Short mmCIF file of C-alpha atoms and ligand atoms in Angstrom, two decimals:
data_model
loop_
_atom_site.label_atom_id
_atom_site.label_comp_id
_atom_site.label_asym_id
_atom_site.label_seq_id
_atom_site.Cartn_x
_atom_site.Cartn_y
_atom_site.Cartn_z
CA UNK A 24 -87.38 79.96 120.80
CA UNK A 25 -84.76 79.44 117.16
CA UNK A 26 -87.61 80.91 115.30
CA UNK A 27 -86.57 84.35 116.15
CA UNK A 28 -83.23 86.03 114.37
CA UNK A 29 -81.86 89.39 115.65
CA UNK A 30 -82.55 91.73 112.77
CA UNK A 31 -79.56 94.75 112.63
CA UNK A 32 -80.34 97.60 110.51
CA UNK A 33 -79.81 97.53 106.52
CA UNK A 34 -79.02 93.83 106.95
CA UNK A 35 -80.90 91.89 104.72
CA UNK A 36 -79.04 93.37 101.86
CA UNK A 37 -75.22 92.53 103.68
CA UNK A 38 -76.03 89.69 106.52
CA UNK A 39 -75.34 86.01 105.31
CA UNK A 40 -78.64 84.58 104.94
CA UNK A 41 -79.80 81.63 106.96
CA UNK A 42 -82.00 78.55 105.86
CA UNK A 43 -85.63 79.07 106.94
CA UNK A 44 -85.73 76.82 109.97
CA UNK A 45 -88.48 74.13 108.53
CA UNK A 46 -90.15 74.37 112.27
CA UNK A 47 -93.57 74.75 112.07
CA UNK A 48 -96.36 75.32 112.28
CA UNK A 49 -95.37 78.75 112.14
CA UNK A 50 -96.20 80.47 115.87
CA UNK A 51 -99.12 83.32 115.71
CA UNK A 52 -98.07 86.26 116.78
CA UNK A 53 -100.51 87.11 119.76
CA UNK A 54 -98.83 83.79 121.22
CA UNK A 55 -95.92 84.96 120.53
CA UNK A 56 -95.42 88.00 122.32
CA UNK A 57 -97.91 86.04 125.92
CA UNK A 58 -94.45 84.00 125.39
CA UNK A 59 -91.55 86.21 124.72
CA UNK A 60 -92.62 89.67 126.12
CA UNK A 61 -90.33 91.02 124.20
CA UNK A 62 -89.31 94.80 125.15
CA UNK A 63 -87.72 95.58 121.59
CA UNK A 64 -90.02 95.89 118.52
CA UNK A 65 -90.38 92.01 116.60
CA UNK A 66 -91.10 92.25 113.20
CA UNK A 67 -93.49 89.95 112.56
CA UNK A 68 -93.92 88.69 108.75
CA UNK A 69 -96.86 86.37 107.03
CA UNK A 70 -95.04 84.81 104.23
CA UNK A 71 -98.47 82.78 103.95
CA UNK A 72 -100.16 86.61 102.90
CA UNK A 73 -97.50 87.67 100.88
CA UNK A 74 -97.64 84.05 98.29
CA UNK A 75 -101.27 85.29 98.40
CA UNK A 76 -101.35 88.63 97.27
CA UNK A 77 -98.49 87.58 94.75
CA UNK A 78 -100.33 84.78 93.11
CA UNK A 79 -103.85 87.01 92.85
CA UNK A 80 -101.41 90.17 91.50
CA UNK A 81 -99.46 87.63 88.48
CA UNK A 82 -103.20 85.91 87.46
CA UNK A 83 -104.73 89.23 87.22
CA UNK A 84 -102.15 90.56 85.26
CA UNK A 85 -101.80 89.77 81.42
CA UNK A 86 -97.96 89.82 81.64
CA UNK A 87 -94.57 89.74 83.47
CA UNK A 88 -94.60 91.03 87.22
CA UNK A 89 -91.37 92.45 88.63
CA UNK A 90 -91.17 92.58 92.54
CA UNK A 91 -89.60 96.06 93.19
CA UNK A 92 -87.05 94.55 95.77
CA UNK A 93 -86.57 98.32 97.49
CA UNK A 94 -89.85 97.95 98.71
CA UNK A 95 -88.82 95.14 101.11
CA UNK A 96 -85.40 93.22 100.40
CA UNK A 97 -85.92 90.55 103.63
CA UNK A 98 -85.03 87.67 102.65
CA UNK A 99 -88.32 85.97 103.96
CA UNK A 100 -89.95 87.90 101.62
CA UNK A 101 -88.46 87.11 98.68
CA UNK A 102 -88.73 83.54 99.69
CA UNK A 103 -92.68 84.46 100.45
CA UNK A 104 -92.66 86.15 96.79
CA UNK A 105 -90.80 83.41 94.71
CA UNK A 106 -93.68 80.52 96.41
CA UNK A 107 -96.68 82.70 95.12
CA UNK A 108 -95.03 82.66 91.45
CA UNK A 109 -92.69 85.98 91.34
CA UNK A 110 -90.14 84.94 88.88
CA UNK A 111 -88.28 88.64 87.96
CA UNK A 112 -87.45 91.31 90.37
CA UNK A 113 -86.70 94.89 89.91
CA UNK A 114 -83.84 95.70 91.76
CA UNK A 115 -82.26 99.26 91.25
CA UNK A 116 -78.10 98.07 93.19
CA UNK A 117 -76.27 96.01 92.71
CA UNK A 118 -76.36 94.78 97.30
CA UNK A 119 -80.37 94.06 95.19
CA UNK A 120 -78.82 91.86 92.60
CA UNK A 121 -76.17 90.07 94.12
CA UNK A 122 -78.73 89.13 97.28
CA UNK A 123 -81.69 87.86 94.91
CA UNK A 124 -78.90 86.41 92.47
CA UNK A 125 -77.51 84.35 95.92
CA UNK A 126 -81.41 83.74 96.57
CA UNK A 127 -82.77 82.78 93.42
CA UNK A 128 -80.22 81.63 90.53
CA UNK A 129 -82.74 81.10 88.33
CA UNK A 130 -84.84 84.10 88.62
CA UNK A 131 -84.54 87.32 85.95
CA UNK A 132 -83.10 90.32 87.49
CA UNK A 133 -84.02 93.41 85.71
CA UNK A 134 -81.85 96.77 87.10
CA UNK A 135 -84.81 99.94 86.49
CA UNK A 136 -82.78 101.99 88.32
CA UNK A 137 -82.16 105.06 85.36
CA UNK A 138 -79.00 106.55 87.08
CA UNK A 139 -76.08 104.16 87.62
CA UNK A 140 -72.78 103.43 88.34
CA UNK A 141 -70.75 102.18 85.61
CA UNK A 142 -69.01 99.34 88.43
CA UNK A 143 -73.30 98.32 89.22
CA UNK A 144 -74.40 98.06 85.54
CA UNK A 145 -70.60 95.81 84.68
CA UNK A 146 -71.01 93.14 87.87
CA UNK A 147 -74.99 93.10 86.98
CA UNK A 148 -74.03 92.22 83.20
CA UNK A 149 -70.90 90.23 83.79
CA UNK A 150 -71.11 88.50 86.70
CA UNK A 151 -75.07 88.39 87.96
CA UNK A 152 -76.68 88.13 83.95
CA UNK A 153 -78.81 90.81 84.39
CA UNK A 154 -79.59 92.01 80.35
CA UNK A 155 -82.22 94.68 81.13
CA UNK A 156 -81.42 98.47 81.99
CA UNK A 157 -83.30 101.50 82.43
CA UNK A 158 -82.81 104.74 81.18
CA UNK A 159 -83.70 109.00 81.09
CA UNK A 160 -81.07 110.05 79.42
CA UNK A 161 -78.74 110.25 76.15
CA UNK A 162 -75.27 110.13 78.85
CA UNK A 163 -76.97 106.72 80.71
CA UNK A 164 -77.78 105.19 77.09
CA UNK A 165 -73.74 105.60 76.35
CA UNK A 166 -72.79 104.48 79.75
CA UNK A 167 -74.49 101.34 79.96
CA UNK A 168 -73.59 101.11 75.96
CA UNK A 169 -69.72 101.02 76.87
CA UNK A 170 -69.85 99.06 80.07
CA UNK A 171 -71.57 96.18 78.11
CA UNK A 172 -70.13 96.33 75.37
CA UNK A 173 -66.55 96.60 77.15
CA UNK A 174 -64.26 93.57 76.50
CA UNK A 175 -64.78 91.38 79.25
CA UNK A 176 -68.48 91.98 79.04
CA UNK A 177 -68.25 91.15 75.17
CA UNK A 178 -67.81 87.88 75.58
CA UNK A 179 -71.63 88.11 76.64
CA UNK A 180 -72.97 86.59 73.66
CA UNK A 181 -76.22 88.84 74.14
CA UNK A 182 -77.42 92.62 73.63
CA UNK A 183 -78.54 94.80 76.57
CA UNK A 184 -82.93 94.59 77.31
CA UNK A 185 -83.08 98.58 76.54
CA UNK A 186 -86.47 100.31 79.00
CA UNK A 187 -86.74 104.20 78.44
CA UNK A 188 -88.42 105.22 81.57
CA UNK A 189 -91.06 107.85 80.18
CA UNK A 190 -91.97 111.25 82.97
CA UNK A 191 -95.82 111.08 83.72
CA UNK A 192 -97.35 114.70 84.81
CA UNK A 193 -99.07 114.48 88.24
CA UNK A 194 -101.79 111.37 88.56
CA UNK A 195 -102.64 112.18 92.22
CA UNK A 196 -100.38 109.57 93.84
CA UNK A 197 -99.35 109.53 97.62
CA UNK A 198 -95.77 109.85 96.55
CA UNK A 199 -94.61 111.15 93.32
CA UNK A 200 -92.21 109.16 91.49
CA UNK A 201 -92.01 111.43 88.63
CA UNK A 202 -90.20 114.47 89.76
CA UNK A 203 -86.92 113.19 90.00
CA UNK A 204 -86.62 110.95 86.80
CA UNK A 205 -88.11 110.17 83.48
CA UNK A 206 -87.73 112.30 80.16
CA UNK A 207 -90.50 113.79 78.40
CA UNK A 208 -92.36 112.39 75.39
CA UNK A 209 -89.80 114.38 72.48
CA UNK A 210 -86.50 112.93 74.61
CA UNK A 211 -87.73 109.66 75.26
CA UNK A 212 -88.98 109.09 71.05
CA UNK A 213 -85.42 109.64 70.22
CA UNK A 214 -83.70 107.70 73.20
CA UNK A 215 -86.14 104.93 71.74
CA UNK A 216 -84.83 106.28 67.73
CA UNK A 217 -81.47 106.08 69.78
CA UNK A 218 -81.33 102.37 71.49
CA UNK A 219 -82.93 100.46 69.31
CA UNK A 220 -79.96 99.47 66.38
CA UNK A 221 -78.24 98.56 70.47
CA UNK A 222 -80.91 96.72 72.11
CA UNK A 223 -81.50 92.70 72.62
CA UNK A 224 -84.93 94.11 73.88
CA UNK A 225 -86.49 97.84 73.82
CA UNK A 226 -89.35 98.93 76.03
CA UNK A 227 -91.21 101.90 77.74
CA UNK A 228 -91.51 102.05 81.56
CA UNK A 229 -93.27 104.75 83.73
CA UNK A 230 -94.05 104.38 86.89
CA UNK A 231 -97.43 106.61 88.40
CA UNK A 232 -96.52 107.05 91.61
CA UNK A 233 -96.59 105.04 95.41
CA UNK A 234 -100.28 104.38 96.55
CA UNK A 235 -101.70 105.08 93.20
CA UNK A 236 -105.55 104.50 94.17
CA UNK A 237 -106.59 105.77 91.07
CA UNK A 238 -107.21 103.14 87.94
CA UNK A 239 -107.36 105.94 84.80
CA UNK A 240 -103.80 107.14 86.13
CA UNK A 241 -102.16 103.84 83.98
CA UNK A 242 -105.07 104.78 81.61
CA UNK A 243 -103.19 107.77 80.66
CA UNK A 244 -99.53 106.92 81.15
CA UNK A 245 -99.85 104.11 78.65
CA UNK A 246 -102.03 106.82 76.28
CA UNK A 247 -98.55 108.83 76.77
CA UNK A 248 -96.49 106.02 75.95
CA UNK A 249 -97.75 105.12 72.95
CA UNK A 250 -97.75 108.58 71.79
CA UNK A 251 -94.15 107.88 72.45
CA UNK A 252 -93.84 104.75 70.64
CA UNK A 253 -95.55 106.29 67.55
CA UNK A 254 -93.69 109.80 67.83
CA UNK A 255 -90.25 107.19 67.92
CA UNK A 256 -91.23 105.21 64.60
CA UNK A 257 -89.61 102.02 65.87
CA UNK A 258 -90.71 99.00 66.63
CA UNK A 259 -90.96 98.47 70.68
CA UNK A 260 -91.07 95.22 72.81
CA UNK A 261 -92.70 95.31 76.01
CA UNK A 262 -94.56 97.94 77.92
CA UNK A 263 -93.58 98.31 81.12
CA UNK A 264 -96.69 99.98 83.71
CA UNK A 265 -94.15 100.10 86.95
CA UNK A 266 -95.43 99.75 90.21
CA UNK A 267 -98.27 102.60 92.27
CA UNK A 268 -100.50 99.57 92.78
CA UNK A 269 -102.12 100.86 96.15
CA UNK A 270 -102.99 98.95 99.68
CA UNK A 271 -104.89 99.23 102.42
CA UNK A 272 -105.21 101.88 105.35
CA UNK A 273 -108.03 102.12 107.88
CA UNK A 274 -108.63 105.30 106.44
CA UNK A 275 -108.56 104.32 102.27
CA UNK A 276 -110.18 101.14 101.13
CA UNK A 277 -108.78 101.26 97.58
CA UNK A 278 -110.89 99.68 94.36
CA UNK A 279 -109.60 96.15 93.60
CA UNK A 280 -107.36 95.03 91.57
CA UNK A 281 -109.66 93.87 88.39
CA UNK A 282 -110.26 97.58 88.57
CA UNK A 283 -106.77 98.49 87.07
CA UNK A 284 -106.16 95.24 85.60
CA UNK A 285 -109.75 96.45 83.49
CA UNK A 286 -107.74 99.61 83.05
CA UNK A 287 -104.35 98.11 82.03
CA UNK A 288 -106.16 95.96 79.35
CA UNK A 289 -108.76 98.52 77.54
CA UNK A 290 -105.67 101.02 77.03
CA UNK A 291 -103.43 98.24 76.10
CA UNK A 292 -106.11 97.67 73.87
CA UNK A 293 -106.35 101.25 72.41
CA UNK A 294 -102.64 101.60 71.49
CA UNK A 295 -103.08 98.16 68.59
CA UNK A 296 -99.34 96.79 69.26
CA UNK A 297 -99.45 93.39 68.23
CA UNK A 298 -96.38 91.75 69.74
CA UNK A 299 -95.68 93.95 73.10
CA UNK A 300 -95.35 92.41 76.12
CA UNK A 301 -96.48 93.72 79.45
CA UNK A 302 -94.48 94.06 81.94
CA UNK A 303 -94.53 95.56 85.63
CA UNK A 304 -93.55 96.06 88.59
CA UNK A 305 -95.58 95.96 91.72
CA UNK A 306 -93.79 96.54 95.44
CA UNK A 307 -95.98 98.05 97.81
CA UNK A 308 -99.21 95.89 97.41
CA UNK A 309 -97.63 92.73 97.27
CA UNK A 310 -95.81 93.34 100.82
CA UNK A 311 -97.76 95.54 102.54
CA UNK A 312 -100.12 93.28 104.15
CA UNK A 313 -96.80 90.89 104.64
CA UNK A 314 -94.92 92.38 107.57
CA UNK A 315 -96.36 93.75 111.46
CA UNK A 316 -94.36 95.39 114.11
CA UNK A 317 -95.40 94.66 117.53
CA UNK A 318 -93.65 97.73 120.01
CA UNK A 319 -94.44 98.11 123.75
CA UNK A 320 -95.57 100.96 125.00
CA UNK A 321 -92.75 102.45 127.04
CA UNK A 322 -94.56 105.73 129.13
CA UNK A 323 -97.87 106.68 128.58
CA UNK A 324 -99.20 110.89 129.02
CA UNK A 325 -102.14 111.00 128.41
CA UNK A 326 -103.15 110.91 124.51
CA UNK A 327 -99.60 110.15 123.59
CA UNK A 328 -97.95 106.90 124.35
CA UNK A 329 -94.22 106.49 124.12
CA UNK A 330 -93.20 103.49 122.21
CA UNK A 331 -90.25 101.09 121.06
CA UNK A 332 -90.37 102.13 117.63
CA UNK A 333 -90.41 105.33 115.43
CA UNK A 334 -90.33 106.94 112.18
CA UNK A 335 -86.11 106.42 112.37
CA UNK A 336 -87.16 102.82 112.78
CA UNK A 337 -90.52 100.86 111.26
CA UNK A 338 -92.78 103.78 111.21
CA UNK A 339 -90.84 106.41 108.69
CA UNK A 340 -94.54 107.09 106.85
CA UNK A 341 -96.30 107.31 109.79
CA UNK A 342 -94.49 110.69 110.63
CA UNK A 343 -94.20 113.19 108.38
CA UNK A 344 -96.49 111.32 105.48
CA UNK A 345 -98.84 110.84 108.23
CA UNK A 346 -100.13 107.01 106.81
CA UNK A 347 -102.03 105.57 109.62
CA UNK A 348 -101.46 102.06 109.77
CA UNK A 349 -103.87 99.46 111.63
CA UNK A 350 -103.13 98.39 114.78
CA UNK A 351 -104.49 96.43 117.90
CA UNK A 352 -103.45 95.90 121.91
CA UNK A 353 -101.84 93.26 123.40
CA UNK A 354 -102.12 93.44 127.06
CA UNK A 355 -99.54 93.28 129.04
CA UNK A 356 -101.31 92.31 132.74
CA UNK A 357 -105.44 90.33 131.40
CA UNK A 358 -108.19 93.20 131.97
CA UNK A 359 -110.96 94.86 130.89
CA UNK A 360 -110.76 96.91 128.15
CA UNK A 361 -112.06 100.45 128.08
CA UNK A 362 -114.20 101.99 125.38
CA UNK A 363 -111.61 103.08 122.13
CA UNK A 364 -109.81 106.14 121.71
CA UNK A 365 -107.61 107.98 119.44
CA UNK A 366 -104.05 108.50 120.59
CA UNK A 367 -100.98 109.66 118.70
CA UNK A 368 -97.12 107.82 119.23
CA UNK A 369 -94.12 109.36 119.65
CA UNK A 370 -90.66 106.91 118.73
CA UNK A 371 -87.86 105.74 120.91
CA UNK A 372 -85.24 108.85 120.18
CA UNK A 373 -84.85 112.42 121.50
CA UNK A 374 -85.61 113.80 117.92
CA UNK A 375 -89.29 116.06 118.15
CA UNK A 376 -89.80 114.76 114.16
CA UNK A 377 -90.32 111.55 115.52
CA UNK A 378 -93.89 111.52 115.36
CA UNK A 379 -97.10 109.61 114.55
CA UNK A 380 -99.95 111.48 115.17
CA UNK A 381 -102.06 108.91 113.28
CA UNK A 382 -105.16 109.25 115.29
CA UNK A 383 -104.49 105.69 115.38
CA UNK A 384 -107.56 103.84 117.65
CA UNK A 385 -107.06 101.49 120.66
CA UNK A 386 -109.01 100.80 124.27
CA UNK A 387 -108.71 103.86 126.13
CA UNK A 388 -106.83 102.35 129.85
CA UNK A 389 -103.92 101.11 127.70
CA UNK A 390 -100.96 101.33 129.49
CA UNK A 391 -97.36 100.72 130.26
CA UNK A 392 -95.93 98.29 129.40
CA UNK A 393 -98.79 96.67 126.89
CA UNK A 394 -97.24 95.53 123.20
CA UNK A 395 -99.06 97.08 119.97
CA UNK A 396 -99.04 95.07 116.39
CA UNK A 397 -98.69 98.02 114.19
CA UNK A 398 -99.76 96.90 109.98
CA UNK A 399 -99.34 96.99 106.91
CA UNK A 400 -95.94 97.81 107.36
CA UNK A 401 -94.89 95.17 105.02
CA UNK A 402 -93.58 97.39 102.36
CA UNK A 403 -91.69 100.94 103.16
CA UNK A 404 -91.74 99.41 106.78
CA UNK A 405 -89.89 96.85 108.26
CA UNK A 406 -86.36 97.39 105.61
CA UNK A 407 -86.13 101.52 106.25
CA UNK A 408 -84.94 101.19 109.95
CA UNK A 409 -81.58 102.82 110.89
CA UNK A 410 -79.29 102.43 114.13
CA UNK A 411 -80.07 106.64 114.77
CA UNK A 412 -79.47 107.31 118.64
CA UNK A 413 -79.24 103.79 119.28
CA UNK A 414 -82.87 102.78 118.85
CA UNK A 415 -81.49 99.77 116.31
CA UNK A 416 -82.39 96.60 118.37
CA UNK A 417 -85.32 94.73 116.57
CA UNK A 418 -86.64 90.60 116.11
CA UNK A 419 -87.53 89.28 113.69
CA UNK A 420 -90.02 85.87 112.90
CA UNK A 421 -92.36 84.40 110.66
CA UNK A 422 -95.72 83.87 111.55
CA UNK A 423 -99.08 81.91 110.92
CA UNK A 424 -101.16 85.42 111.21
CA UNK A 425 -103.71 86.80 108.63
CA UNK A 426 -103.20 90.60 107.33
CA UNK A 427 -104.41 93.12 109.44
CA UNK A 428 -106.26 94.42 106.92
CA UNK A 429 -107.89 93.06 103.53
CA UNK A 430 -106.94 94.68 99.92
CA UNK A 431 -109.93 93.62 97.67
CA UNK A 432 -108.88 91.41 95.01
CA UNK A 433 -105.88 90.16 96.51
CA UNK A 434 -107.43 87.71 99.00
CA UNK A 435 -108.13 83.77 98.68
CA UNK A 436 -112.50 84.72 98.15
CA UNK A 437 -112.14 87.25 95.95
CA UNK A 438 -110.35 84.36 93.54
C1 PLP B 502 -90.47 102.29 93.81
C2 PLP B 502 -90.31 101.25 92.66
C3 PLP B 502 -91.35 100.69 92.52
C4 PLP B 502 -92.74 99.83 93.32
O1 PLP B 502 -93.25 100.74 93.55
P1 PLP B 502 -95.24 100.28 94.44
O2 PLP B 502 -95.38 101.77 94.22
O3 PLP B 502 -94.00 99.98 96.36
O4 PLP B 502 -95.19 99.61 93.66
C5 PLP B 502 -91.38 99.74 91.20
N1 PLP B 502 -90.52 100.57 89.86
C6 PLP B 502 -90.00 101.15 90.17
C7 PLP B 502 -88.63 101.83 89.35
C8 PLP B 502 -89.49 101.76 91.84
O5 PLP B 502 -88.74 102.89 92.04
#
């Protein structure tokens, strides 16, 4: 089947990007599994779901949406986002920058990692036309100014966009992103003042943490950004409200997208900063529903299923973080389903930590040879694979199926 590609680990950032096969329509997951009977994990990308979610987000957000590439750099995913109207990309490494530039010569790429190598800054600025850089320290500001101001770099007729990343107090997100990066209010204000004379545009950026289900977190962060801007006493051009927008999991139904946008708009209005633009850096919310992985059961021991993918593959967040993902059984041989039961999974590696407790709800007669489709893996799932213990084989296909779970505000009928 020509629609199937091999999926090497860390592939997307380095492998040759093949052109999209124009064989239409795309197959569906159940049909593919029946035909291929895959004995290695099969990654199923749903381009239509990704485009729809991107369209919903860009329509609802009153500013520019930068897709956070780390969430899933697969070219098929990036193309679906572009199709859905995404033109801005938040990159954190020079490999991400180069990949996006190769795919989309006209994209706006923003380098939003607060600690960059000098070479990455230079290559982004000179070769890849990246104009915006984030920082949370005076040393990083100095580094950016030196590397974009060198002789060969000075030929660029622009001044860098400079964004100060603000640290936030705990917000109740599933994953905190302020323990490692971000300046406190006083430092951020000083950095804004120091950066202003050198900045083509100046911004304040924050991240409330990933999978944040509380809209108020954005309101509080926006108020803090306002405090920083007042303390700095300089003109700011952009407030970047970051990512963190949640997606649905079997035990989590987040408030609808509109609730987050209403909170952001209200908090922004309270700051009364005419002329300032809003940016956001969504990752998870745009792509989580856009990929699943079909795994095969290799052995059953009571309530535990030994499957051919695990925490060193696409299922990392189901391990220590305990994420529950939606599952559906695709049977090896047709038989009547037994009542549902709760199951845990063991991954293929020899490490006892390669366990996913779930629980995952499946028909009680699930057996060796059956396939399980695991959904909502488009974000921080299909891109986290490693080659550990030699279990690095997987295939990749684009499919026509809908998302396995709906997230309020992102489906066409909600728009
Ligand atoms: C990871 C990350 C994002 C995306 O976060 P999500 O929770 O996936 O929306 C955005 N911006 C920065 C700086 C990040 O590190």
